[in-house]
mmCIF file of C-alpha atoms in Angstrom:
data_model
loop_
_atom_site.group_PDB
_atom_site.id
_atom_site.type_symbol
_atom_site.label_atom_id
_atom_site.label_comp_id
_atom_site.label_asym_id
_atom_site.label_seq_id
_atom_site.Cartn_x
_atom_site.Cartn_y
_atom_site.Cartn_z
ATOM 1 C CA MET A 1 0.011 0.007 -0.009
ATOM 2 C CA ARG A 2 1.221 3.439 -0.838
ATOM 3 C CA GLY A 3 -0.566 6.030 1.310
ATOM 4 C CA HIS A 4 -0.107 9.621 2.102
ATOM 5 C CA ALA A 5 -1.198 12.035 4.898
ATOM 6 C CA PRO A 6 -3.792 14.762 4.235
ATOM 7 C CA GLY A 7 -2.446 17.754 2.425
ATOM 8 C CA GLU A 8 -0.993 18.391 -0.967
ATOM 9 C CA VAL A 9 1.933 16.234 -2.191
ATOM 10 C CA HIS A 10 4.594 17.226 -4.741
ATOM 11 C CA ASN A 11 7.111 14.548 -5.498
ATOM 12 C CA ALA A 12 9.555 15.746 -8.156
ATOM 13 C CA THR A 13 11.362 12.368 -8.299
ATOM 14 C CA VAL A 14 8.489 10.545 -9.993
ATOM 15 C CA GLU A 15 9.130 9.857 -13.646
ATOM 16 C CA PHE A 16 7.426 12.033 -16.241
ATOM 17 C CA GLN A 17 7.468 11.076 -19.903
ATOM 18 C CA ASN A 18 7.367 13.742 -22.551
ATOM 19 C CA GLU A 19 5.436 12.925 -25.726
ATOM 20 C CA ARG A 20 5.252 14.121 -29.294
ATOM 21 C CA PRO A 21 2.466 16.677 -29.888
ATOM 22 C CA GLU A 22 -0.572 15.172 -31.550
ATOM 23 C CA LYS A 23 -1.441 16.181 -35.099
ATOM 24 C CA PRO A 24 -4.752 17.886 -35.818
ATOM 25 C CA VAL A 25 -7.500 15.571 -37.113
ATOM 26 C CA PRO A 26 -8.736 16.193 -40.680
ATOM 27 C CA THR A 27 -11.689 18.501 -40.709
ATOM 28 C CA ARG A 28 -12.922 18.192 -44.303
ATOM 29 C CA ARG A 29 -16.503 17.024 -44.564
ATOM 30 C CA GLY A 30 -16.981 13.381 -45.391
ATOM 31 C CA HIS A 31 -13.689 12.328 -43.958
ATOM 32 C CA PRO A 32 -14.246 9.034 -42.057
ATOM 33 C CA PHE A 33 -14.233 9.736 -38.355
ATOM 34 C CA ILE A 34 -15.006 7.785 -35.192
ATOM 35 C CA TRP A 35 -15.356 8.905 -31.571
ATOM 36 C CA PRO A 36 -15.424 5.338 -30.202
ATOM 37 C CA ASP A 37 -15.185 5.672 -26.413
ATOM 38 C CA TYR A 38 -16.071 7.897 -23.486
ATOM 39 C CA GLY A 39 -13.128 10.317 -23.488
ATOM 40 C CA TYR A 40 -12.393 9.812 -27.217
ATOM 41 C CA THR A 41 -9.206 7.727 -26.757
ATOM 42 C CA LYS A 42 -8.877 4.481 -24.823
ATOM 43 C CA ASP A 43 -6.608 6.195 -22.334
ATOM 44 C CA ARG A 44 -9.487 8.709 -21.771
ATOM 45 C CA ARG A 45 -7.527 11.871 -22.395
ATOM 46 C CA ARG A 46 -10.635 13.679 -23.595
ATOM 47 C CA TYR A 47 -8.664 15.649 -26.205
ATOM 48 C CA LEU A 48 -9.393 16.075 -29.868
ATOM 49 C CA PRO A 49 -6.599 18.028 -31.638
ATOM 50 C CA ALA A 50 -8.872 19.803 -34.010
ATOM 51 C CA GLY A 51 -7.775 22.665 -36.281
ATOM 52 C CA PRO A 52 -8.292 26.386 -35.573
ATOM 53 C CA ASP A 53 -11.485 26.602 -37.635
ATOM 54 C CA LEU A 54 -13.498 24.498 -35.151
ATOM 55 C CA GLY A 55 -14.328 27.229 -32.627
ATOM 56 C CA PRO A 56 -17.026 29.747 -31.670
ATOM 57 C CA PRO A 57 -19.125 31.460 -32.661
ATOM 58 C CA PHE A 58 -21.353 28.527 -33.532
ATOM 59 C CA ARG A 59 -24.598 28.112 -35.348
ATOM 60 C CA THR A 60 -27.133 25.571 -34.077
ATOM 61 C CA MET A 61 -27.767 23.054 -36.918
ATOM 62 C CA TRP A 62 -30.307 21.025 -35.007
ATOM 63 C CA ALA A 63 -31.677 20.437 -31.462
ATOM 64 C CA MET A 64 -33.420 17.500 -30.036
ATOM 65 C CA GLN A 65 -35.087 16.990 -26.644
ATOM 66 C CA THR A 66 -34.493 13.615 -25.073
ATOM 67 C CA ASP A 67 -37.324 13.940 -22.445
ATOM 68 C CA ASP A 68 -34.914 12.221 -20.013
ATOM 69 C CA LEU A 69 -31.775 13.103 -18.082
ATOM 70 C CA VAL A 70 -28.542 12.651 -20.100
ATOM 71 C CA GLU A 71 -25.432 12.472 -17.895
ATOM 72 C CA PHE A 72 -23.009 11.038 -20.439
ATOM 73 C CA PRO A 73 -22.254 12.089 -23.972
ATOM 74 C CA PRO A 74 -22.794 10.038 -27.089
ATOM 75 C CA VAL A 75 -20.168 8.220 -29.129
ATOM 76 C CA MET A 76 -19.965 8.519 -32.874
ATOM 77 C CA ALA A 77 -19.281 6.648 -36.122
ATOM 78 C CA SER A 78 -20.583 6.675 -39.706
ATOM 79 C CA ARG A 79 -22.245 10.019 -39.248
ATOM 80 C CA ARG A 80 -24.348 8.707 -36.390
ATOM 81 C CA LEU A 81 -24.345 9.477 -32.705
ATOM 82 C CA PHE A 82 -25.116 6.698 -30.231
ATOM 83 C CA LEU A 83 -26.602 8.027 -26.993
ATOM 84 C CA LEU A 84 -27.517 6.025 -23.875
ATOM 85 C CA LYS A 85 -30.106 7.951 -21.908
ATOM 86 C CA ASN A 86 -30.544 7.671 -18.158
ATOM 87 C CA ASN A 87 -33.755 5.779 -18.608
ATOM 88 C CA GLY A 88 -31.773 2.949 -20.192
ATOM 89 C CA THR A 89 -32.743 3.617 -23.793
ATOM 90 C CA LEU A 90 -30.074 3.504 -26.513
ATOM 91 C CA TRP A 91 -30.624 5.896 -29.426
ATOM 92 C CA ALA A 92 -28.942 6.064 -32.825
ATOM 93 C CA ILE A 93 -29.160 9.655 -34.122
ATOM 94 C CA SER A 94 -28.236 11.186 -37.425
ATOM 95 C CA ALA A 95 -25.349 13.596 -36.908
ATOM 96 C CA ASP A 96 -26.523 15.627 -39.902
ATOM 97 C CA ASN A 97 -30.036 16.480 -38.804
ATOM 98 C CA GLY A 98 -30.561 15.094 -35.254
ATOM 99 C CA ARG A 99 -33.248 12.686 -36.345
ATOM 100 C CA ARG A 100 -33.587 9.356 -34.508
ATOM 101 C CA VAL A 101 -32.628 6.389 -36.666
ATOM 102 C CA TRP A 102 -33.422 3.602 -34.203
ATOM 103 C CA GLN A 103 -33.808 3.064 -30.471
ATOM 104 C CA ARG A 104 -33.465 0.019 -28.197
ATOM 105 C CA LYS A 105 -34.358 -0.497 -24.540
ATOM 106 C CA VAL A 106 -31.189 -1.827 -22.860
ATOM 107 C CA GLY A 107 -32.468 -1.502 -19.317
ATOM 108 C CA ALA A 108 -34.378 0.578 -16.869
ATOM 109 C CA GLN A 109 -31.623 2.876 -15.654
ATOM 110 C CA ALA A 110 -28.202 3.890 -17.082
ATOM 111 C CA ALA A 111 -25.367 6.396 -16.452
ATOM 112 C CA ALA A 112 -22.612 5.657 -19.005
ATOM 113 C CA SER A 113 -21.541 6.194 -22.566
ATOM 114 C CA PRO A 114 -21.597 3.279 -25.025
ATOM 115 C CA ALA A 115 -18.504 2.111 -26.827
ATOM 116 C CA LEU A 116 -18.103 1.417 -30.601
ATOM 117 C CA ALA A 117 -15.982 -1.080 -32.472
ATOM 118 C CA ASN A 118 -16.241 -2.922 -35.824
ATOM 119 C CA GLY A 119 -19.846 -1.895 -36.489
ATOM 120 C CA VAL A 120 -21.020 -2.871 -32.970
ATOM 121 C CA VAL A 121 -22.405 -0.696 -30.133
ATOM 122 C CA TYR A 122 -21.772 -1.878 -26.580
ATOM 123 C CA ALA A 123 -23.772 -0.592 -23.629
ATOM 124 C CA VAL A 124 -23.949 -1.229 -19.894
ATOM 125 C CA VAL A 125 -26.815 -0.283 -17.610
ATOM 126 C CA LEU A 126 -27.395 0.139 -13.874
ATOM 127 C CA LYS A 127 -30.686 -1.751 -13.802
ATOM 128 C CA ARG A 128 -31.899 -4.178 -16.389
ATOM 129 C CA LEU A 129 -35.447 -3.999 -14.953
ATOM 130 C CA HIS A 130 -37.123 -1.586 -12.554
ATOM 131 C CA ARG A 131 -37.586 -4.385 -9.969
ATOM 132 C CA VAL A 132 -34.100 -5.886 -10.450
ATOM 133 C CA PRO A 133 -31.224 -3.936 -8.738
ATOM 134 C CA ALA A 134 -28.589 -5.371 -11.121
ATOM 135 C CA GLY A 135 -27.282 -4.397 -14.513
ATOM 136 C CA ARG A 136 -26.806 -5.681 -17.994
ATOM 137 C CA VAL A 137 -24.266 -5.441 -20.767
ATOM 138 C CA ALA A 138 -25.445 -5.847 -24.384
ATOM 139 C CA ALA A 139 -24.223 -5.550 -27.983
ATOM 140 C CA TYR A 140 -26.132 -4.125 -30.893
ATOM 141 C CA SER A 141 -25.466 -3.805 -34.583
ATOM 142 C CA GLN A 142 -24.496 -0.269 -35.358
ATOM 143 C CA ARG A 143 -26.586 0.003 -38.515
ATOM 144 C CA ARG A 144 -29.944 -1.334 -37.510
ATOM 145 C CA GLY A 145 -29.779 -1.862 -33.693
ATOM 146 C CA ARG A 146 -30.106 -5.634 -33.950
ATOM 147 C CA VAL A 147 -29.314 -7.359 -30.616
ATOM 148 C CA LEU A 148 -26.139 -9.492 -31.043
ATOM 149 C CA TRP A 149 -25.863 -10.658 -27.452
ATOM 150 C CA SER A 150 -26.938 -9.666 -23.951
ATOM 151 C CA ARG A 151 -25.524 -10.659 -20.553
ATOM 152 C CA PRO A 152 -27.017 -10.009 -17.146
ATOM 153 C CA LEU A 153 -24.662 -8.743 -14.435
ATOM 154 C CA ARG A 154 -24.557 -9.563 -10.738
ATOM 155 C CA SER A 155 -24.686 -5.903 -9.729
ATOM 156 C CA ARG A 156 -25.293 -2.489 -11.130
ATOM 157 C CA SER A 157 -22.789 -0.886 -13.555
ATOM 158 C CA GLU A 158 -22.274 2.685 -14.613
ATOM 159 C CA SER A 159 -18.814 2.088 -16.023
ATOM 160 C CA SER A 160 -18.469 3.307 -19.618
ATOM 161 C CA PRO A 161 -16.999 0.280 -21.414
ATOM 162 C CA VAL A 162 -13.865 0.280 -23.516
ATOM 163 C CA TYR A 163 -13.060 -2.111 -26.375
ATOM 164 C CA ALA A 164 -9.617 -3.434 -27.337
ATOM 165 C CA ASP A 165 -8.229 -6.489 -29.125
ATOM 166 C CA GLY A 166 -11.594 -8.311 -29.294
ATOM 167 C CA MET A 167 -12.372 -7.727 -25.576
ATOM 168 C CA LEU A 168 -14.703 -5.428 -23.731
ATOM 169 C CA PHE A 169 -13.714 -4.008 -20.310
ATOM 170 C CA PHE A 170 -15.828 -2.349 -17.615
ATOM 171 C CA GLY A 171 -16.392 -2.288 -13.873
ATOM 172 C CA SER A 172 -19.419 -2.761 -11.611
ATOM 173 C CA GLU A 173 -20.723 -1.746 -8.159
ATOM 174 C CA ASP A 174 -19.815 -5.021 -6.423
ATOM 175 C CA GLY A 175 -16.179 -4.334 -7.263
ATOM 176 C CA THR A 176 -15.987 -6.805 -10.199
ATOM 177 C CA VAL A 177 -14.055 -5.709 -13.241
ATOM 178 C CA TYR A 178 -15.037 -7.658 -16.390
ATOM 179 C CA ALA A 179 -13.187 -8.626 -19.465
ATOM 180 C CA LEU A 180 -15.684 -10.088 -21.994
ATOM 181 C CA ASN A 181 -15.263 -11.646 -25.370
ATOM 182 C CA ALA A 182 -16.645 -8.812 -27.464
ATOM 183 C CA ARG A 183 -17.991 -11.183 -30.104
ATOM 184 C CA ASN A 184 -20.350 -13.205 -27.852
ATOM 185 C CA GLY A 185 -20.254 -11.689 -24.356
ATOM 186 C CA HIS A 186 -18.518 -14.667 -22.711
ATOM 187 C CA VAL A 187 -16.375 -13.858 -19.728
ATOM 188 C CA ARG A 188 -12.597 -13.979 -20.334
ATOM 189 C CA TRP A 189 -11.617 -13.006 -16.805
ATOM 190 C CA THR A 190 -12.784 -11.012 -13.861
ATOM 191 C CA TYR A 191 -10.878 -9.004 -11.197
ATOM 192 C CA ARG A 192 -12.278 -8.179 -7.766
ATOM 193 C CA ALA A 193 -11.495 -4.692 -6.440
ATOM 194 C CA PRO A 194 -12.008 -3.833 -2.725
ATOM 195 C CA GLY A 195 -14.672 -1.263 -3.564
ATOM 196 C CA ALA A 196 -17.301 -0.410 -6.199
ATOM 197 C CA VAL A 197 -15.871 0.412 -9.627
ATOM 198 C CA LYS A 198 -18.139 3.104 -10.971
ATOM 199 C CA SER A 199 -15.757 4.844 -13.319
ATOM 200 C CA GLY A 200 -14.719 3.801 -16.801
ATOM 201 C CA LEU A 201 -11.378 1.955 -17.151
ATOM 202 C CA ALA A 202 -8.523 3.712 -18.939
ATOM 203 C CA LEU A 203 -6.377 1.517 -21.195
ATOM 204 C CA ASN A 204 -2.780 2.275 -22.018
ATOM 205 C CA ASN A 205 -0.018 -0.117 -23.275
ATOM 206 C CA GLY A 206 -1.978 -3.204 -22.279
ATOM 207 C CA ILE A 207 -2.715 -2.013 -18.718
ATOM 208 C CA LEU A 208 -6.119 -1.091 -17.327
ATOM 209 C CA TYR A 209 -6.196 1.772 -14.776
ATOM 210 C CA PHE A 210 -9.132 2.617 -12.527
ATOM 211 C CA GLY A 211 -10.170 3.900 -9.108
ATOM 212 C CA ASP A 212 -12.709 2.419 -6.721
ATOM 213 C CA TYR A 213 -14.876 3.400 -3.781
ATOM 214 C CA SER A 214 -12.456 2.075 -1.217
ATOM 215 C CA GLY A 215 -10.071 4.766 -2.270
ATOM 216 C CA HIS A 216 -7.692 2.498 -4.218
ATOM 217 C CA VAL A 217 -6.253 3.161 -7.649
ATOM 218 C CA GLN A 218 -5.430 -0.050 -9.492
ATOM 219 C CA ALA A 219 -3.455 -1.217 -12.490
ATOM 220 C CA VAL A 220 -4.442 -4.548 -13.980
ATOM 221 C CA ARG A 221 -3.181 -6.396 -17.083
ATOM 222 C CA ALA A 222 -5.801 -6.323 -19.849
ATOM 223 C CA SER A 223 -4.647 -9.764 -21.157
ATOM 224 C CA ASN A 224 -5.291 -11.784 -18.013
ATOM 225 C CA GLY A 225 -6.603 -9.551 -15.188
ATOM 226 C CA HIS A 226 -3.424 -9.872 -13.062
ATOM 227 C CA LYS A 227 -2.820 -6.943 -10.702
ATOM 228 C CA VAL A 228 0.279 -4.808 -11.490
ATOM 229 C CA TRP A 229 -0.039 -2.419 -8.553
ATOM 230 C CA SER A 230 -2.480 -0.787 -6.180
ATOM 231 C CA ALA A 231 -2.267 2.602 -4.431
ATOM 232 C CA LYS A 232 -4.487 3.992 -1.721
ATOM 233 C CA THR A 233 -5.553 7.494 -0.565
ATOM 234 C CA SER A 234 -6.267 8.433 3.060
ATOM 235 C CA GLY A 235 -7.456 11.327 5.140
ATOM 236 C CA ALA A 236 -10.705 12.222 3.275
ATOM 237 C CA LYS A 237 -12.415 15.453 4.326
ATOM 238 C CA PHE A 238 -16.022 14.754 3.788
ATOM 239 C CA GLY A 239 -16.970 11.927 6.127
ATOM 240 C CA PHE A 240 -15.350 8.991 4.384
ATOM 241 C CA ALA A 241 -12.627 6.757 5.829
ATOM 242 C CA SER A 242 -10.894 7.178 2.533
ATOM 243 C CA GLY A 243 -11.772 9.198 -0.540
ATOM 244 C CA GLN A 244 -13.871 7.608 -3.257
ATOM 245 C CA PHE A 245 -12.884 7.503 -6.877
ATOM 246 C CA TYR A 246 -15.826 8.161 -9.224
ATOM 247 C CA SER A 247 -13.663 10.003 -11.706
ATOM 248 C CA THR A 248 -12.573 8.070 -14.832
ATOM 249 C CA PRO A 249 -8.780 8.307 -15.000
ATOM 250 C CA ALA A 250 -6.822 9.842 -17.871
ATOM 251 C CA VAL A 251 -3.456 8.304 -18.683
ATOM 252 C CA ALA A 252 -0.733 10.441 -20.270
ATOM 253 C CA PHE A 253 2.963 11.263 -19.888
ATOM 254 C CA GLY A 254 3.594 8.066 -17.796
ATOM 255 C CA ARG A 255 1.031 9.190 -15.236
ATOM 256 C CA VAL A 256 -2.570 8.388 -14.126
ATOM 257 C CA TYR A 257 -4.674 11.456 -13.411
ATOM 258 C CA LEU A 258 -8.056 11.395 -11.561
ATOM 259 C CA GLY A 259 -10.180 13.142 -9.035
ATOM 260 C CA ASN A 260 -11.565 12.005 -5.674
ATOM 261 C CA THR A 261 -14.395 12.799 -3.261
ATOM 262 C CA ASP A 262 -11.813 13.867 -0.735
ATOM 263 C CA GLY A 263 -11.432 17.021 -2.785
ATOM 264 C CA PHE A 264 -8.066 16.181 -4.332
ATOM 265 C CA VAL A 265 -6.873 15.640 -7.888
ATOM 266 C CA TYR A 266 -4.196 12.930 -7.953
ATOM 267 C CA SER A 267 -1.315 11.936 -10.256
ATOM 268 C CA PHE A 268 0.272 8.478 -9.953
ATOM 269 C CA ALA A 269 3.128 6.884 -11.869
ATOM 270 C CA THR A 270 1.843 4.294 -14.380
ATOM 271 C CA THR A 271 4.833 1.947 -13.675
ATOM 272 C CA ASN A 272 4.500 1.493 -9.938
ATOM 273 C CA GLY A 273 1.585 3.626 -8.577
ATOM 274 C CA LYS A 274 3.910 6.048 -6.731
ATOM 275 C CA LEU A 275 2.089 9.276 -5.866
ATOM 276 C CA ALA A 276 3.614 12.132 -8.004
ATOM 277 C CA TRP A 277 1.358 14.912 -6.689
ATOM 278 C CA SER A 278 -2.036 15.768 -5.216
ATOM 279 C CA LYS A 279 -3.768 19.108 -5.659
ATOM 280 C CA GLN A 280 -6.422 20.148 -3.163
ATOM 281 C CA THR A 281 -9.729 21.725 -4.090
ATOM 282 C CA SER A 282 -12.370 22.630 -1.486
ATOM 283 C CA ASN A 283 -15.032 20.086 -2.516
ATOM 284 C CA TYR A 284 -15.639 16.800 -4.292
ATOM 285 C CA VAL A 285 -13.914 16.062 -7.614
ATOM 286 C CA TYR A 286 -16.286 13.760 -9.465
ATOM 287 C CA ALA A 287 -15.128 15.016 -12.780
ATOM 288 C CA SER A 288 -12.766 13.122 -15.026
ATOM 289 C CA PRO A 289 -9.796 15.232 -16.161
ATOM 290 C CA ALA A 290 -8.887 16.160 -19.714
ATOM 291 C CA VAL A 291 -5.198 16.002 -20.462
ATOM 292 C CA ALA A 292 -3.138 17.437 -23.367
ATOM 293 C CA ASP A 293 0.228 18.799 -24.337
ATOM 294 C CA ILE A 294 -0.792 22.313 -25.386
ATOM 295 C CA PRO A 295 1.627 24.154 -27.685
ATOM 296 C CA ASP A 296 3.206 27.204 -25.995
ATOM 297 C CA LEU A 297 1.804 25.975 -22.667
ATOM 298 C CA GLY A 298 2.947 22.358 -22.070
ATOM 299 C CA PRO A 299 1.372 19.221 -20.618
ATOM 300 C CA THR A 300 -1.687 20.314 -18.737
ATOM 301 C CA VAL A 301 -4.541 18.673 -16.718
ATOM 302 C CA TYR A 302 -7.997 20.328 -16.951
ATOM 303 C CA VAL A 303 -10.592 19.455 -14.304
ATOM 304 C CA GLY A 304 -13.557 20.948 -12.468
ATOM 305 C CA SER A 305 -14.593 20.640 -8.838
ATOM 306 C CA TYR A 306 -17.771 20.826 -6.888
ATOM 307 C CA ASP A 307 -16.231 23.970 -5.325
ATOM 308 C CA GLY A 308 -17.289 25.732 -8.516
ATOM 309 C CA THR A 309 -13.753 26.231 -9.820
ATOM 310 C CA PHE A 310 -12.268 24.972 -13.055
ATOM 311 C CA TYR A 311 -8.525 24.245 -12.842
ATOM 312 C CA ALA A 312 -5.709 24.003 -15.377
ATOM 313 C CA LEU A 313 -2.823 22.186 -13.638
ATOM 314 C CA ASP A 314 0.729 21.478 -14.706
ATOM 315 C CA ALA A 315 0.671 17.795 -15.570
ATOM 316 C CA ARG A 316 4.179 17.210 -14.251
ATOM 317 C CA SER A 317 3.972 19.098 -10.906
ATOM 318 C CA GLY A 318 0.245 19.708 -10.198
ATOM 319 C CA LYS A 319 0.828 23.450 -9.807
ATOM 320 C CA VAL A 320 -1.982 25.739 -10.907
ATOM 321 C CA ARG A 321 -1.441 27.247 -14.369
ATOM 322 C CA TRP A 322 -4.706 29.110 -14.196
ATOM 323 C CA GLN A 323 -8.102 28.742 -12.534
ATOM 324 C CA ARG A 324 -11.529 30.199 -13.117
ATOM 325 C CA LYS A 325 -14.689 30.385 -11.033
ATOM 326 C CA ALA A 326 -17.737 29.015 -12.786
ATOM 327 C CA GLY A 327 -20.325 30.229 -10.288
ATOM 328 C CA GLY A 328 -21.806 26.751 -9.650
ATOM 329 C CA LYS A 329 -20.908 23.116 -9.123
ATOM 330 C CA ILE A 330 -18.917 21.279 -11.738
ATOM 331 C CA SER A 331 -19.855 17.612 -11.702
ATOM 332 C CA GLY A 332 -19.137 16.393 -15.176
ATOM 333 C CA SER A 333 -15.876 16.061 -17.057
ATOM 334 C CA ALA A 334 -14.073 18.440 -19.343
ATOM 335 C CA THR A 335 -13.348 17.967 -23.046
ATOM 336 C CA ILE A 336 -10.685 19.741 -25.122
ATOM 337 C CA VAL A 337 -11.514 20.372 -28.761
ATOM 338 C CA GLY A 338 -8.696 22.240 -30.535
ATOM 339 C CA ASN A 339 -7.759 25.308 -28.489
ATOM 340 C CA ILE A 340 -10.877 25.309 -26.250
ATOM 341 C CA VAL A 341 -11.682 23.273 -23.189
ATOM 342 C CA TYR A 342 -15.442 22.752 -22.526
ATOM 343 C CA PHE A 343 -17.210 21.944 -19.290
ATOM 344 C CA ALA A 344 -20.712 22.175 -17.891
ATOM 345 C CA ASN A 345 -21.892 24.175 -14.911
ATOM 346 C CA LEU A 346 -24.395 21.867 -13.247
ATOM 347 C CA ALA A 347 -25.940 24.568 -11.042
ATOM 348 C CA ALA A 348 -26.638 26.898 -13.949
ATOM 349 C CA ARG A 349 -27.125 24.112 -16.462
ATOM 350 C CA THR A 350 -24.919 25.852 -18.995
ATOM 351 C CA THR A 351 -21.890 24.841 -21.010
ATOM 352 C CA ILE A 352 -18.748 26.966 -20.971
ATOM 353 C CA GLY A 353 -15.725 27.100 -23.200
ATOM 354 C CA LEU A 354 -12.360 28.542 -22.061
ATOM 355 C CA ALA A 355 -9.177 29.222 -23.948
ATOM 356 C CA VAL A 356 -6.778 26.407 -23.075
ATOM 357 C CA ARG A 357 -3.740 28.673 -22.571
ATOM 358 C CA SER A 358 -5.279 31.471 -20.510
ATOM 359 C CA GLY A 359 -8.661 30.338 -19.191
ATOM 360 C CA ALA A 360 -10.327 33.334 -20.873
ATOM 361 C CA PRO A 361 -14.068 32.664 -21.540
ATOM 362 C CA VAL A 362 -14.760 32.222 -25.270
ATOM 363 C CA PHE A 363 -18.053 30.271 -25.355
ATOM 364 C CA LYS A 364 -21.281 29.923 -23.397
ATOM 365 C CA PHE A 365 -24.305 27.901 -24.313
ATOM 366 C CA PRO A 366 -27.607 28.098 -22.338
ATOM 367 C CA HIS A 367 -27.843 24.327 -21.939
ATOM 368 C CA GLY A 368 -25.622 21.849 -20.153
ATOM 369 C CA GLY A 369 -25.382 19.623 -17.125
ATOM 370 C CA PHE A 370 -22.669 17.032 -16.924
ATOM 371 C CA ASN A 371 -20.295 15.909 -19.738
ATOM 372 C CA PRO A 372 -20.342 18.684 -22.349
ATOM 373 C CA VAL A 373 -19.286 17.904 -25.904
ATOM 374 C CA ILE A 374 -17.832 15.582 -28.519
ATOM 375 C CA SER A 375 -16.717 16.494 -32.010
ATOM 376 C CA ASP A 376 -15.877 15.076 -35.424
ATOM 377 C CA GLY A 377 -13.310 17.794 -36.138
ATOM 378 C CA HIS A 378 -15.859 19.586 -38.274
ATOM 379 C CA ARG A 379 -18.835 20.072 -35.911
ATOM 380 C CA LEU A 380 -19.531 20.109 -32.176
ATOM 381 C CA TYR A 381 -22.178 17.882 -30.596
ATOM 382 C CA LEU A 382 -23.256 19.298 -27.219
ATOM 383 C CA THR A 383 -25.061 17.341 -24.500
ATOM 384 C CA GLY A 384 -27.532 19.370 -22.406
ATOM 385 C CA TYR A 385 -29.232 18.285 -19.218
ATOM 386 C CA SER A 386 -31.867 16.512 -21.229
ATOM 387 C CA SER A 387 -31.123 17.530 -24.804
ATOM 388 C CA LEU A 388 -28.656 17.214 -27.594
ATOM 389 C CA TYR A 389 -27.433 19.817 -30.109
ATOM 390 C CA GLY A 390 -25.458 19.876 -33.356
ATOM 391 C CA LEU A 391 -23.321 23.018 -33.669
ATOM 392 C CA ILE A 392 -21.231 24.205 -36.619
ATOM 393 C CA PRO A 393 -18.824 27.159 -36.647
ATOM 394 C CA LYS A 394 -20.505 30.158 -38.232
ATOM 395 C CA THR A 395 -17.469 30.802 -40.400
ATOM 396 C CA ALA A 396 -17.720 27.222 -41.766
ATOM 397 C CA ALA A 397 -21.502 27.677 -42.244
ATOM 398 C CA GLN A 398 -20.833 30.882 -44.211
ATOM 399 C CA ARG A 399 -18.278 29.119 -46.420
ATOM 400 C CA ALA A 400 -20.700 26.301 -46.996
ATOM 401 C CA ALA A 401 -23.450 28.780 -47.862
ATOM 402 C CA ALA A 402 -21.083 30.508 -50.340
ATOM 403 C CA ARG A 403 -20.286 27.164 -51.958
ATOM 404 C CA ARG A 404 -23.997 26.458 -52.305
ATOM 405 C CA ARG A 405 -24.560 29.905 -53.892
ATOM 406 C CA ILE A 406 -21.679 29.239 -56.378
ATOM 407 C CA ARG A 407 -23.121 25.831 -57.307
ATOM 408 C CA GLN A 408 -26.533 27.393 -57.821
ATOM 409 C CA GLN A 409 -24.999 30.128 -59.996
ATOM 410 C CA HIS A 410 -23.205 27.537 -62.103
ATOM 411 C CA GLN A 411 -26.381 25.532 -62.447
ATOM 412 C CA ARG A 412 -28.298 28.654 -63.585
ATOM 413 C CA GLU A 413 -25.561 29.480 -66.047
ATOM 414 C CA ARG A 414 -25.570 25.996 -67.504
ATOM 415 C CA SER A 415 -29.387 26.080 -67.784
ATOM 416 C CA ARG A 416 -29.182 29.474 -69.541
ATOM 417 C CA LYS A 417 -26.592 28.148 -72.076
ATOM 418 C CA ARG A 418 -28.713 25.092 -72.771
ATOM 419 C CA GLN A 419 -31.687 27.241 -73.450
ATOM 420 C CA GLN A 420 -29.600 29.454 -75.791
ATOM 421 C CA ARG A 421 -28.456 26.383 -77.714
ATOM 422 C CA ARG A 422 -32.006 25.190 -78.084
ATOM 423 C CA SER A 423 -33.122 28.645 -79.232
ATOM 424 C CA GLY A 424 -30.308 28.748 -81.848
ATOM 425 C CA ARG A 425 -31.358 25.386 -83.294
ATOM 426 C CA HIS A 426 -34.944 26.567 -83.633
#
């Protein structure tokens, strides 16, 4: 066990791995794109390196009301969004116009994003039936929503699944971490954590990382479920014997980053679980961090707290680069798209965008709640408290409108010339 006393920790001896900056994703329309997992990448960095054109001001292309709470954002492939609502219904939605393509009832209650792989949508739910306090995991064909397989679980699950190498990984409230054969749902292995595993699992270099409700952070081999290391927090401030990890970790720079109900954000070494730093806020940190190496700023962790403050922390040391008061509780996770980091203000039910380097406000949308946005590099798809929106930059919309006008002019000119030729023959 690696514990620490209450208070911030800064251990400069823990290894930190620099990485090459990520290249911007292509933004041209029609380019094949997939946002397959909660947090975009399997290591849950929540960062899409989009180009500079993808930014505010935006125009709303479409809006749809879900009539139910939506805590977690959709995933995306083949110009479709796949959204799991809190009432346990899975929707396939056209990314172009917001129309529902199909829907399936996975269970009675859910709080997770689906996962996508090879034309299949995977979803886990908290309750498979209203009278059954246990969950379900199921697989559906991406195109038509046909049920491929379904497996009941021994307990509830709100762990957004992640797919890799033919296997599906997620946790559950009785502490069981599952590795299933993604083709048929058969169990490959299970791992038993000492507390409920409510977060998603982050996968990096064949190792799964996650926190649990006993205050442990764990590293487990994805191939066989064998434990690599376990680290523990202590000295929680809000009535717990040890802080609880609801936050889905992000893995980057040889570190694991995640928040805790003890009010701290933590950074552990991926190799051995050694605590690199802990940064104190003044309330729960349910939110999952977004992590990126920002040009002209450096590796940075972005995370909100229930204290109403949004933080940008040095990923190596945990020191505050900048912070900004949101004026209300921040429960959901941040997402970085290009040069803007987005998060939701739960109290005000709005979505806010800040400049990644300075924290300056650059975007505010009158709807929001928990996890804010995903993107295809061309558009933004924003999750409200019980709604979903398709947004496009106004500059891009104006360029598209200009292209349409040019095409219409060309069509009119060709039509005029055809009429002239016909008139000449007559």
